[in-house]
CSV table of C-alpha atoms in Angstrom, one decimal:
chain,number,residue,atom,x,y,z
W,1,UNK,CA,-31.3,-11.8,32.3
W,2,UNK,CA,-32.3,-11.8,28.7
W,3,UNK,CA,-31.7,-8.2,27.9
W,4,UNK,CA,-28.1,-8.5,30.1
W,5,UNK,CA,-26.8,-11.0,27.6
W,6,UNK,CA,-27.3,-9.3,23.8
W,7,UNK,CA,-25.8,-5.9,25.9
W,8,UNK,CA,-22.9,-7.8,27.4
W,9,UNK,CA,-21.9,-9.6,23.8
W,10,UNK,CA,-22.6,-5.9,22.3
W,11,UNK,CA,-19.9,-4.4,24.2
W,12,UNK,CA,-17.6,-7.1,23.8
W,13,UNK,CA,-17.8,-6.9,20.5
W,14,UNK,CA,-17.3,-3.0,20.4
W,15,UNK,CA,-14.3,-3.2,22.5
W,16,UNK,CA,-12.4,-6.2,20.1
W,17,UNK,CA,-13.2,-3.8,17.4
W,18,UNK,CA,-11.3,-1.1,19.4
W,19,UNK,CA,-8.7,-3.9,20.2
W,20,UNK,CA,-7.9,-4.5,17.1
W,21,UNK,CA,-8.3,-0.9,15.3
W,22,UNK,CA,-5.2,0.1,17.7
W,23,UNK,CA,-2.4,-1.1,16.0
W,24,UNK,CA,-3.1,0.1,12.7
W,25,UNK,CA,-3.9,3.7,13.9
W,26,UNK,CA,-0.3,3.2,15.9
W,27,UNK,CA,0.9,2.6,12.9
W,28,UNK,CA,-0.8,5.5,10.7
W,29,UNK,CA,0.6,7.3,13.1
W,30,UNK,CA,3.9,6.7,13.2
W,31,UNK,CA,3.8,6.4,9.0
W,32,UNK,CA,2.3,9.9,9.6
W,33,UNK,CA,5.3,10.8,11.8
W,34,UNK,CA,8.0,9.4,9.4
W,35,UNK,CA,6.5,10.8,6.3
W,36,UNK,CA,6.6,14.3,7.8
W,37,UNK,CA,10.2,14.2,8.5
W,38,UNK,CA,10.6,13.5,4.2
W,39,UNK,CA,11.0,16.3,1.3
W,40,UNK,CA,7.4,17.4,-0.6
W,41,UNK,CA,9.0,15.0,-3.2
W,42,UNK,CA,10.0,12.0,-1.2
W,43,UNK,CA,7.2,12.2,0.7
W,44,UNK,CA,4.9,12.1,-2.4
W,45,UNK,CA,6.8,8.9,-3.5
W,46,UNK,CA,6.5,7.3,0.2
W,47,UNK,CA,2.9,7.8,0.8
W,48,UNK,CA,2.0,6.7,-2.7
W,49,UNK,CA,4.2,3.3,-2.0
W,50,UNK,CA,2.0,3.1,1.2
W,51,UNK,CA,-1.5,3.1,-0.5
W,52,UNK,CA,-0.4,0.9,-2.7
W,53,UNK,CA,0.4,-1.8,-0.5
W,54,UNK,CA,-2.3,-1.0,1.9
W,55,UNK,CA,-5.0,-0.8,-1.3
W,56,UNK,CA,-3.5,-4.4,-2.4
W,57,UNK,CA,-3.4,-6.2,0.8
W,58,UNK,CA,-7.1,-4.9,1.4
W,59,UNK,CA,-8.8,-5.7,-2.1
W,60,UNK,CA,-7.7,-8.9,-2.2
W,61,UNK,CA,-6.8,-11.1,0.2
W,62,UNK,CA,-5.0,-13.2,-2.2
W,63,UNK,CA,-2.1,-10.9,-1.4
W,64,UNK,CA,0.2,-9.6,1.4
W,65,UNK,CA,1.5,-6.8,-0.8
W,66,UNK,CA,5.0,-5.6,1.3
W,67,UNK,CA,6.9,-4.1,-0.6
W,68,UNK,CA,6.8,-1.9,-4.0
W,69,UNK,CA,9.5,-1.0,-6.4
W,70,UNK,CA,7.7,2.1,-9.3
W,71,UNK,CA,10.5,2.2,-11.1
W,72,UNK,CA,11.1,-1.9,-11.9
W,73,UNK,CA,10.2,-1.4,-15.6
W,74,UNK,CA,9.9,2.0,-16.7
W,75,UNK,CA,10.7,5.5,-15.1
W,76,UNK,CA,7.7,6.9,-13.1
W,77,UNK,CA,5.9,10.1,-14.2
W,78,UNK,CA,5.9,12.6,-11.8
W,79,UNK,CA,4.2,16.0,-11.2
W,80,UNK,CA,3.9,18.2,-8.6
W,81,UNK,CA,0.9,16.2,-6.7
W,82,UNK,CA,0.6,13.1,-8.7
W,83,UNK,CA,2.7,10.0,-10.1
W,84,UNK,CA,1.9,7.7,-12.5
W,85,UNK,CA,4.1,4.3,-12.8
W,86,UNK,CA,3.1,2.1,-15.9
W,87,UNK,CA,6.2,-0.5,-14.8
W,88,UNK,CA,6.2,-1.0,-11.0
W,89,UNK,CA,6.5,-4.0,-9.7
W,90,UNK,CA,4.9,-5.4,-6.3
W,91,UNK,CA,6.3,-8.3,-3.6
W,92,UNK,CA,3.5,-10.5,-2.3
W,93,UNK,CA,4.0,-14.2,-0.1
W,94,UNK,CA,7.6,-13.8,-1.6
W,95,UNK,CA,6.8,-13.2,-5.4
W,96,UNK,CA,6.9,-10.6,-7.5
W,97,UNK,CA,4.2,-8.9,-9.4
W,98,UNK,CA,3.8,-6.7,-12.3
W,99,UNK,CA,1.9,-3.4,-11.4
W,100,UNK,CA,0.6,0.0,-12.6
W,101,UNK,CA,-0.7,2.6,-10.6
W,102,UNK,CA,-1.6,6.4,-10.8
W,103,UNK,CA,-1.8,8.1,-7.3
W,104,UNK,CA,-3.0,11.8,-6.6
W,105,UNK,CA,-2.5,13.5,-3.3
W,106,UNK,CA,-3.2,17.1,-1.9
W,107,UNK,CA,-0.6,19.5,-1.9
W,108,UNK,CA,1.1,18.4,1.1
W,109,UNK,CA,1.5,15.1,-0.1
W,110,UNK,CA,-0.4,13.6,3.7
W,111,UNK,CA,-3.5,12.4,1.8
W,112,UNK,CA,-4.2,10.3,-1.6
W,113,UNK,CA,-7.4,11.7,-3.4
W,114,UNK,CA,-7.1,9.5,-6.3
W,115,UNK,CA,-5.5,6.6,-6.3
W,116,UNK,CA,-6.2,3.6,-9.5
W,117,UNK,CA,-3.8,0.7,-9.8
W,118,UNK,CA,-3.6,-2.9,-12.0
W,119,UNK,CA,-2.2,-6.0,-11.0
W,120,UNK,CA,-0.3,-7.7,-13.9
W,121,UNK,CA,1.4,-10.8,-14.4
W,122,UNK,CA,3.9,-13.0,-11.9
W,123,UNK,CA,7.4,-12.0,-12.7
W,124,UNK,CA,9.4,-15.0,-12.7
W,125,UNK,CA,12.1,-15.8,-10.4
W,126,UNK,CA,14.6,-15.8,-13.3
W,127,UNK,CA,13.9,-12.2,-14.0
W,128,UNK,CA,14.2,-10.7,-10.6
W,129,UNK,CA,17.7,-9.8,-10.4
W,130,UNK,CA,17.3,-8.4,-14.0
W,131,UNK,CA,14.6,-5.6,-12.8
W,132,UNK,CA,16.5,-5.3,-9.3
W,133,UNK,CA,13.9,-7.5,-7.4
W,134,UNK,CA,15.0,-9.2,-3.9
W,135,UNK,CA,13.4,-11.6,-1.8
């Protein structure tokens, strides 16, 4: 009966982790999905925008990063594979953020090899509409 118990809680635990693995690979998939229906160019810009958030949210769980703007303060460099975006801002919990992030992916613009950002300072509310930032 011992031996039952630490098995049973094993499983249970293996199949919550399945349980709650699914959505997110639904949802890599159907970003997957989307970003292969973009040009090599949007694409690149899309799947950057993605890690970004999903890097954010993940390193710190002070934010809920949902949406990005690269352009809010300075144009983006672009190359074929790479951006880098010294004046992007990011939305997190309803405020705005000041960001910079470099992003490198392979050649078919599906996976990020490099990827460095920096959170900056909170952009005040005042500001937003000046830098095209929405609630």
């Amino acid at each position: 009966m011992l031996l039952v118990a630490p098995m049973k809680k094993l499983c249970l635990m293996a199949l919550a982790s399945l349980t709650l693995a699914w959505p997110a690979n639904a949802m890599d998939n159907a970003l997957r999905a989307g970003l292969l229906k973009l040009d090599p160019q949007t694409r690149l810009e899309q799947r950057c925008d993605a890690e970004v958030l999903d890097r954010i949210s993940h390193d710190d769980h002070n934010y809920k990063a949902d949406r990005v703007v690269a352009y809010a303060f300075a144009t983006p460099q672009m190359s074929a594979d790479a951006i880098r975006s010294p004046g992007a801002a990011f939305r997190s919990k309803g405020q705005w953020y000041r960001l910079k992030f470099k992003c490198q992916t392979a050649p078919d613009h599906m996976q990020v090899l490099q990827f460095r950002y920096k959170i900056g300072d909170e952009i005040p509310e005042a500001d937003w509409a000046k830098y095209n930032l929405y609630d």
